[in-house]
PDB file of C-alpha atoms in Angstrom:
ATOM      1  CA  ASP A1349      -1.406  11.692  13.014  1.00  0.00           C
ATOM      2  CA  GLN A1350       0.752  11.190   9.928  1.00  0.00           C
ATOM      3  CA  GLN A1351       3.463   8.809  11.082  1.00  0.00           C
ATOM      4  CA  VAL A1352       5.093   8.560   7.653  1.00  0.00           C
ATOM      5  CA  LYS A1353       5.563  11.725   5.659  1.00  0.00           C
ATOM      6  CA  GLN A1354       6.764  12.414   2.164  1.00  0.00           C
ATOM      7  CA  ASN A1355       7.124  16.174   2.089  1.00  0.00           C
ATOM      8  CA  SER A1356       7.637  16.542  -1.649  1.00  0.00           C
ATOM      9  CA  PRO A1357       4.435  15.916  -3.590  1.00  0.00           C
ATOM     10  CA  SER A1358       6.366  16.000  -6.853  1.00  0.00           C
ATOM     11  CA  LEU A1359       9.871  15.736  -8.277  1.00  0.00           C
ATOM     12  CA  SER A1360      11.081  16.305 -11.825  1.00  0.00           C
ATOM     13  CA  VAL A1361      14.485  15.092 -13.116  1.00  0.00           C
ATOM     14  CA  GLN A1362      16.217  14.654 -16.417  1.00  0.00           C
ATOM     15  CA  GLU A1363      16.749  11.231 -17.910  1.00  0.00           C
ATOM     16  CA  GLY A1364      20.101   9.785 -16.878  1.00  0.00           C
ATOM     17  CA  ARG A1365      20.327  11.867 -13.712  1.00  0.00           C
ATOM     18  CA  ILE A1366      19.794  10.722 -10.146  1.00  0.00           C
ATOM     19  CA  SER A1367      16.332  10.836  -8.549  1.00  0.00           C
ATOM     20  CA  ILE A1368      16.245  11.157  -4.764  1.00  0.00           C
ATOM     21  CA  LEU A1369      12.946  10.616  -2.987  1.00  0.00           C
ATOM     22  CA  ASN A1370      12.730  11.336   0.708  1.00  0.00           C
ATOM     23  CA  CYS A1371      10.625  10.014   3.554  1.00  0.00           C
ATOM     24  CA  ASP A1372      10.462  10.871   7.264  1.00  0.00           C
ATOM     25  CA  TYR A1373       8.803   8.927  10.032  1.00  0.00           C
ATOM     26  CA  THR A1374       7.908   9.642  13.638  1.00  0.00           C
ATOM     27  CA  ASN A1375       7.189   6.230  15.138  1.00  0.00           C
ATOM     28  CA  SER A1376      10.402   4.877  16.673  1.00  0.00           C
ATOM     29  CA  MET A1377       8.833   1.405  16.739  1.00  0.00           C
ATOM     30  CA  PHE A1378       9.023   1.112  12.954  1.00  0.00           C
ATOM     31  CA  ASP A1379      11.617  -1.510  12.087  1.00  0.00           C
ATOM     32  CA  TYR A1380      10.992  -2.295   8.430  1.00  0.00           C
ATOM     33  CA  PHE A1381      10.668   0.092   5.523  1.00  0.00           C
ATOM     34  CA  LEU A1382       9.565  -0.372   1.946  1.00  0.00           C
ATOM     35  CA  TRP A1383       9.218   1.607  -1.259  1.00  0.00           C
ATOM     36  CA  TYR A1384       6.412   1.004  -3.722  1.00  0.00           C
ATOM     37  CA  LYS A1385       5.889   2.432  -7.191  1.00  0.00           C
ATOM     38  CA  LYS A1386       2.410   3.104  -8.506  1.00  0.00           C
ATOM     39  CA  TYR A1387       1.166   3.857 -12.000  1.00  0.00           C
ATOM     40  CA  PRO A1388      -2.296   5.369 -12.540  1.00  0.00           C
ATOM     41  CA  ALA A1389      -5.152   2.876 -12.308  1.00  0.00           C
ATOM     42  CA  GLU A1390      -2.817   0.145 -11.051  1.00  0.00           C
ATOM     43  CA  GLY A1391      -1.910  -1.224  -7.660  1.00  0.00           C
ATOM     44  CA  PRO A1392       1.394  -0.388  -5.948  1.00  0.00           C
ATOM     45  CA  THR A1393       4.373  -2.485  -7.048  1.00  0.00           C
ATOM     46  CA  PHE A1394       7.002  -3.447  -4.485  1.00  0.00           C
ATOM     47  CA  LEU A1395      10.420  -1.982  -5.292  1.00  0.00           C
ATOM     48  CA  ILE A1396      12.850  -2.400  -2.433  1.00  0.00           C
ATOM     49  CA  SER A1397      12.897  -2.741   1.334  1.00  0.00           C
ATOM     50  CA  ILE A1398      15.267  -2.285   4.258  1.00  0.00           C
ATOM     51  CA  SER A1399      15.353  -3.576   7.788  1.00  0.00           C
ATOM     52  CA  SER A1400      16.222  -1.251  10.652  1.00  0.00           C
ATOM     53  CA  ILE A1401      19.386  -3.250  11.326  1.00  0.00           C
ATOM     54  CA  LYS A1402      20.816  -1.994   8.047  1.00  0.00           C
ATOM     55  CA  ASP A1403      21.527   1.479   6.738  1.00  0.00           C
ATOM     56  CA  LYS A1404      21.650   0.701   3.040  1.00  0.00           C
ATOM     57  CA  ASN A1405      20.154  -1.757   0.598  1.00  0.00           C
ATOM     58  CA  GLU A1406      20.826  -1.830  -3.119  1.00  0.00           C
ATOM     59  CA  ASP A1407      19.032  -3.516  -5.991  1.00  0.00           C
ATOM     60  CA  GLY A1408      20.134  -2.583  -9.475  1.00  0.00           C
ATOM     61  CA  ARG A1409      19.371   1.070 -10.116  1.00  0.00           C
ATOM     62  CA  PHE A1410      17.555   1.423  -6.792  1.00  0.00           C
ATOM     63  CA  THR A1411      19.214   2.081  -3.439  1.00  0.00           C
ATOM     64  CA  VAL A1412      17.468   2.791  -0.163  1.00  0.00           C
ATOM     65  CA  PHE A1413      19.279   4.570   2.681  1.00  0.00           C
ATOM     66  CA  LEU A1414      18.068   4.550   6.263  1.00  0.00           C
ATOM     67  CA  ASN A1415      19.145   7.062   8.910  1.00  0.00           C
ATOM     68  CA  LYS A1416      17.578   5.827  12.139  1.00  0.00           C
ATOM     69  CA  SER A1417      18.790   8.691  14.307  1.00  0.00           C
ATOM     70  CA  ALA A1418      17.137  11.179  11.970  1.00  0.00           C
ATOM     71  CA  LYS A1419      14.137   8.905  11.322  1.00  0.00           C
ATOM     72  CA  HIS A1420      14.702   9.458   7.636  1.00  0.00           C
ATOM     73  CA  LEU A1421      14.989   7.252   4.604  1.00  0.00           C
ATOM     74  CA  SER A1422      15.574   7.966   0.974  1.00  0.00           C
ATOM     75  CA  LEU A1423      15.303   6.156  -2.328  1.00  0.00           C
ATOM     76  CA  HIS A1424      17.932   6.814  -4.965  1.00  0.00           C
ATOM     77  CA  ILE A1425      17.302   5.902  -8.581  1.00  0.00           C
ATOM     78  CA  VAL A1426      20.290   6.123 -10.889  1.00  0.00           C
ATOM     79  CA  PRO A1427      20.261   6.528 -13.771  1.00  0.00           C
ATOM     80  CA  SER A1428      16.656   7.705 -13.977  1.00  0.00           C
ATOM     81  CA  GLN A1429      14.620   6.562 -16.965  1.00  0.00           C
ATOM     82  CA  PRO A1430      11.330   7.908 -18.406  1.00  0.00           C
ATOM     83  CA  GLY A1431       9.662   4.623 -17.442  1.00  0.00           C
ATOM     84  CA  ASP A1432      10.389   5.443 -13.807  1.00  0.00           C
ATOM     85  CA  SER A1433       7.768   8.201 -13.959  1.00  0.00           C
ATOM     86  CA  ALA A1434       5.178   7.177 -11.366  1.00  0.00           C
ATOM     87  CA  VAL A1435       4.033   7.885  -7.830  1.00  0.00           C
ATOM     88  CA  TYR A1436       6.431   6.506  -5.221  1.00  0.00           C
ATOM     89  CA  PHE A1437       5.168   5.548  -1.780  1.00  0.00           C
ATOM     90  CA  CYS A1438       7.266   5.033   1.287  1.00  0.00           C
ATOM     91  CA  ALA A1439       5.826   2.527   3.792  1.00  0.00           C
ATOM     92  CA  ALA A1440       6.803   1.352   7.247  1.00  0.00           C
ATOM     93  CA  SER A1441       5.917  -1.412   9.653  1.00  0.00           C
ATOM     94  CA  ALA A1442       6.435  -2.063  13.364  1.00  0.00           C
ATOM     95  CA  LYS A1443       6.588  -5.817  13.642  1.00  0.00           C
ATOM     96  CA  GLU A1444       6.340  -6.003  17.414  1.00  0.00           C
ATOM     97  CA  THR A1445       3.344  -3.734  17.868  1.00  0.00           C
ATOM     98  CA  SER A1446       1.381  -3.845  14.644  1.00  0.00           C
ATOM     99  CA  GLY A1447       2.455  -6.998  12.866  1.00  0.00           C
ATOM    100  CA  SER A1448       2.232  -6.762   9.140  1.00  0.00           C
ATOM    101  CA  ARG A1449       0.271  -3.537   8.903  1.00  0.00           C
ATOM    102  CA  LEU A1450       1.965  -1.076   6.546  1.00  0.00           C
ATOM    103  CA  THR A1451       1.755   2.668   7.173  1.00  0.00           C
ATOM    104  CA  PHE A1452       2.135   4.649   3.962  1.00  0.00           C
ATOM    105  CA  GLY A1453       3.283   8.153   3.189  1.00  0.00           C
ATOM    106  CA  GLU A1454       1.278  10.385   0.881  1.00  0.00           C
ATOM    107  CA  GLY A1455       3.419   9.649  -2.148  1.00  0.00           C
ATOM    108  CA  THR A1456       5.757  11.616  -4.425  1.00  0.00           C
ATOM    109  CA  GLN A1457       5.015  11.983  -8.132  1.00  0.00           C
ATOM    110  CA  LEU A1458       8.299  11.459 -10.005  1.00  0.00           C
ATOM    111  CA  THR A1459       8.540  12.717 -13.573  1.00  0.00           C
ATOM    112  CA  VAL A1460      11.620  11.777 -15.590  1.00  0.00           C
ATOM    113  CA  ASN A1461      11.972  13.965 -18.657  1.00  0.00           C
ATOM    114  CA  PRO A1462      13.618  12.561 -21.797  1.00  0.00           C
TER     115      PRO A1462
ATOM    116  CA  ASN B1324       1.662 -17.130 -12.209  1.00  0.00           C
ATOM    117  CA  ALA B1325      -1.264 -14.815 -11.699  1.00  0.00           C
ATOM    118  CA  GLY B1326      -0.852 -11.917  -9.329  1.00  0.00           C
ATOM    119  CA  VAL B1327      -3.394 -10.613  -6.863  1.00  0.00           C
ATOM    120  CA  MET B1328      -6.763 -10.296  -8.558  1.00  0.00           C
ATOM    121  CA  GLN B1329      -9.501  -7.914  -7.601  1.00  0.00           C
ATOM    122  CA  ASN B1330     -12.983  -7.525  -8.987  1.00  0.00           C
ATOM    123  CA  PRO B1331     -14.775  -5.575  -9.982  1.00  0.00           C
ATOM    124  CA  ARG B1332     -12.235  -2.980 -11.112  1.00  0.00           C
ATOM    125  CA  HIS B1333     -14.871  -0.269 -11.027  1.00  0.00           C
ATOM    126  CA  LEU B1334     -18.030  -0.242  -8.954  1.00  0.00           C
ATOM    127  CA  VAL B1335     -20.747   2.399  -8.899  1.00  0.00           C
ATOM    128  CA  ARG B1336     -23.295   2.422  -6.124  1.00  0.00           C
ATOM    129  CA  ARG B1337     -25.988   4.808  -4.970  1.00  0.00           C
ATOM    130  CA  ARG B1338     -26.097   5.991  -1.405  1.00  0.00           C
ATOM    131  CA  GLY B1339     -27.592   3.346   0.864  1.00  0.00           C
ATOM    132  CA  GLN B1340     -26.683   0.380  -1.331  1.00  0.00           C
ATOM    133  CA  GLU B1341     -24.197  -2.361  -0.485  1.00  0.00           C
ATOM    134  CA  ALA B1342     -20.771  -2.750  -2.069  1.00  0.00           C
ATOM    135  CA  ARG B1343     -18.943  -6.080  -2.233  1.00  0.00           C
ATOM    136  CA  LEU B1344     -15.300  -6.090  -3.243  1.00  0.00           C
ATOM    137  CA  ARG B1345     -13.484  -9.329  -3.982  1.00  0.00           C
ATOM    138  CA  CYS B1346      -9.838 -10.246  -3.726  1.00  0.00           C
ATOM    139  CA  SER B1347      -8.089 -13.433  -4.797  1.00  0.00           C
ATOM    140  CA  PRO B1348      -4.566 -13.571  -3.345  1.00  0.00           C
ATOM    141  CA  MET B1349      -1.533 -14.848  -5.200  1.00  0.00           C
ATOM    142  CA  LYS B1350      -1.310 -18.615  -5.390  1.00  0.00           C
ATOM    143  CA  GLY B1351      -0.030 -20.018  -2.136  1.00  0.00           C
ATOM    144  CA  HIS B1352      -0.551 -16.778  -0.191  1.00  0.00           C
ATOM    145  CA  SER B1353      -2.668 -17.101   2.924  1.00  0.00           C
ATOM    146  CA  HIS B1354      -2.283 -13.557   4.280  1.00  0.00           C
ATOM    147  CA  VAL B1355      -4.585 -10.859   2.902  1.00  0.00           C
ATOM    148  CA  TYR B1356      -4.652  -7.148   3.638  1.00  0.00           C
ATOM    149  CA  TRP B1357      -7.097  -4.438   2.598  1.00  0.00           C
ATOM    150  CA  TYR B1358      -6.123  -0.789   2.177  1.00  0.00           C
ATOM    151  CA  ARG B1359      -8.112   2.251   1.152  1.00  0.00           C
ATOM    152  CA  GLN B1360      -6.819   5.245  -0.772  1.00  0.00           C
ATOM    153  CA  LEU B1361      -8.883   8.393  -0.641  1.00  0.00           C
ATOM    154  CA  PRO B1362      -8.295  11.036  -3.345  1.00  0.00           C
ATOM    155  CA  GLU B1363      -4.936  12.823  -2.964  1.00  0.00           C
ATOM    156  CA  GLU B1364      -3.936  10.647  -0.005  1.00  0.00           C
ATOM    157  CA  GLY B1365      -1.730   7.642   0.657  1.00  0.00           C
ATOM    158  CA  LEU B1366      -2.997   4.152   1.297  1.00  0.00           C
ATOM    159  CA  LYS B1367      -4.518   3.529   4.718  1.00  0.00           C
ATOM    160  CA  PHE B1368      -4.563   0.079   6.318  1.00  0.00           C
ATOM    161  CA  MET B1369      -8.005  -1.363   7.003  1.00  0.00           C
ATOM    162  CA  VAL B1370      -7.794  -5.035   7.915  1.00  0.00           C
ATOM    163  CA  TYR B1371      -5.482  -8.069   7.916  1.00  0.00           C
ATOM    164  CA  LEU B1372      -6.886 -11.558   7.528  1.00  0.00           C
ATOM    165  CA  GLN B1373      -5.692 -15.100   7.315  1.00  0.00           C
ATOM    166  CA  LYS B1374      -7.859 -17.979   6.194  1.00  0.00           C
ATOM    167  CA  GLU B1375     -11.076 -17.876   8.261  1.00  0.00           C
ATOM    168  CA  ASN B1376      -9.561 -15.427  10.758  1.00  0.00           C
ATOM    169  CA  ILE B1377      -9.463 -11.671  11.176  1.00  0.00           C
ATOM    170  CA  ILE B1378      -6.058 -10.909  12.669  1.00  0.00           C
ATOM    171  CA  ASP B1379      -6.096  -7.097  12.816  1.00  0.00           C
ATOM    172  CA  GLU B1380      -9.081  -4.896  11.997  1.00  0.00           C
ATOM    173  CA  SER B1381      -7.847  -1.796  13.771  1.00  0.00           C
ATOM    174  CA  GLY B1382      -8.079   0.306  10.591  1.00  0.00           C
ATOM    175  CA  MET B1383     -11.620  -0.679   9.749  1.00  0.00           C
ATOM    176  CA  PRO B1384     -14.456   1.776  10.433  1.00  0.00           C
ATOM    177  CA  LYS B1385     -16.558   0.410  13.294  1.00  0.00           C
ATOM    178  CA  GLU B1386     -19.845   0.490  11.412  1.00  0.00           C
ATOM    179  CA  ARG B1387     -20.954  -0.652   7.955  1.00  0.00           C
ATOM    180  CA  PHE B1388     -17.621  -2.281   7.049  1.00  0.00           C
ATOM    181  CA  SER B1389     -16.817  -5.976   7.347  1.00  0.00           C
ATOM    182  CA  ALA B1390     -14.296  -8.358   5.848  1.00  0.00           C
ATOM    183  CA  GLU B1391     -13.909 -12.083   5.546  1.00  0.00           C
ATOM    184  CA  PHE B1392     -11.492 -14.593   4.070  1.00  0.00           C
ATOM    185  CA  PRO B1393     -13.268 -17.940   3.939  1.00  0.00           C
ATOM    186  CA  LYS B1394     -11.605 -21.315   3.710  1.00  0.00           C
ATOM    187  CA  GLU B1395     -12.618 -21.503   0.058  1.00  0.00           C
ATOM    188  CA  GLY B1396     -12.940 -18.567  -2.284  1.00  0.00           C
ATOM    189  CA  PRO B1397     -11.805 -14.963  -2.338  1.00  0.00           C
ATOM    190  CA  SER B1398     -11.581 -12.456   0.457  1.00  0.00           C
ATOM    191  CA  ILE B1399     -14.573 -10.122   0.553  1.00  0.00           C
ATOM    192  CA  LEU B1400     -14.704  -6.525   1.774  1.00  0.00           C
ATOM    193  CA  ARG B1401     -18.314  -5.550   2.350  1.00  0.00           C
ATOM    194  CA  ILE B1402     -19.582  -2.028   2.802  1.00  0.00           C
ATOM    195  CA  GLN B1403     -23.201  -1.663   3.816  1.00  0.00           C
ATOM    196  CA  GLN B1404     -25.309   1.451   3.268  1.00  0.00           C
ATOM    197  CA  VAL B1405     -22.577   3.241   1.352  1.00  0.00           C
ATOM    198  CA  VAL B1406     -22.145   7.006   1.657  1.00  0.00           C
ATOM    199  CA  ARG B1407     -20.343   9.451  -0.635  1.00  0.00           C
ATOM    200  CA  GLY B1408     -17.331   9.469   1.683  1.00  0.00           C
ATOM    201  CA  ASP B1409     -16.773   5.783   0.905  1.00  0.00           C
ATOM    202  CA  SER B1410     -15.767   6.709  -2.655  1.00  0.00           C
ATOM    203  CA  ALA B1411     -12.142   5.627  -2.912  1.00  0.00           C
ATOM    204  CA  ALA B1412      -9.775   3.075  -4.380  1.00  0.00           C
ATOM    205  CA  TYR B1413      -9.698  -0.128  -2.358  1.00  0.00           C
ATOM    206  CA  PHE B1414      -6.567  -2.223  -2.674  1.00  0.00           C
ATOM    207  CA  CYS B1415      -6.018  -5.777  -1.594  1.00  0.00           C
ATOM    208  CA  ALA B1416      -2.552  -7.186  -0.947  1.00  0.00           C
ATOM    209  CA  SER B1417      -1.317 -10.660  -0.147  1.00  0.00           C
ATOM    210  CA  SER B1418       1.836 -12.174   1.266  1.00  0.00           C
ATOM    211  CA  LEU B1419       3.251 -15.663   1.543  1.00  0.00           C
ATOM    212  CA  THR B1420       4.073 -15.317   5.210  1.00  0.00           C
ATOM    213  CA  ILE B1421       3.896 -12.596   7.799  1.00  0.00           C
ATOM    214  CA  ALA B1422       6.906 -11.133   5.973  1.00  0.00           C
ATOM    215  CA  PHE B1423       6.431  -7.636   4.763  1.00  0.00           C
ATOM    216  CA  GLU B1424       6.678  -7.893   0.991  1.00  0.00           C
ATOM    217  CA  GLN B1425       3.021  -7.480   0.272  1.00  0.00           C
ATOM    218  CA  PHE B1426       1.939  -7.779  -3.335  1.00  0.00           C
ATOM    219  CA  PHE B1427      -0.941  -5.567  -4.370  1.00  0.00           C
ATOM    220  CA  GLY B1428      -3.851  -6.078  -6.702  1.00  0.00           C
ATOM    221  CA  PRO B1429      -4.984  -3.456  -9.228  1.00  0.00           C
ATOM    222  CA  GLY B1430      -7.632  -2.092  -6.900  1.00  0.00           C
ATOM    223  CA  THR B1431     -11.374  -1.526  -7.040  1.00  0.00           C
ATOM    224  CA  ARG B1432     -12.499   2.025  -7.613  1.00  0.00           C
ATOM    225  CA  LEU B1433     -15.746   2.599  -5.773  1.00  0.00           C
ATOM    226  CA  THR B1434     -17.875   5.564  -6.724  1.00  0.00           C
ATOM    227  CA  VAL B1435     -20.899   6.403  -4.607  1.00  0.00           C
ATOM    228  CA  LEU B1436     -23.462   8.620  -6.322  1.00  0.00           C
TER     229      LEU B1436
END
């Protein structure tokens, strides 16, 4: 049962343009969402998070949007840079029922072309 | 300020042997999590520990796998009698509190021959 899904295995954008990575979830108990970036042979690096009481959180070039009614979140990167090329994982947690356990999506490989 | 450290980075074992994976959390962090990433998949939660306590092991296979986080020293994930299906990347994460910003180590890549 895949509770967090990233339906696009890959995404390719031009440098300077906007990258939009999408994530859907099914568990209505999830109340905290995170995005991680991962380079090959390294561990995931925390990027940005959002609580379910908000619908938007921004940090520099990264913005996460949460649509609770649609059980959908997205990560916007603007402007995209070649160094952003990595696998991006969406993760979610349900504090009340599963504490700190993170449930991850399958990841989206982002390639930013110079 | 060192991040989460894991060793070894690569581990090769033959079927039936034991694998021991070590994780040293970030300084001051007392919450440790282990995740496993199988090829072409996302990370899957295995176990959550605090010092000397297993808090949530609901993602851990019932047999052959165990984890500990002693009062002194690193957290250990132990896999007994490894099988080929155990080949994966094992990631450890730590956090300062039960807050959700978990910081990950570089992972241990286990290969079972």
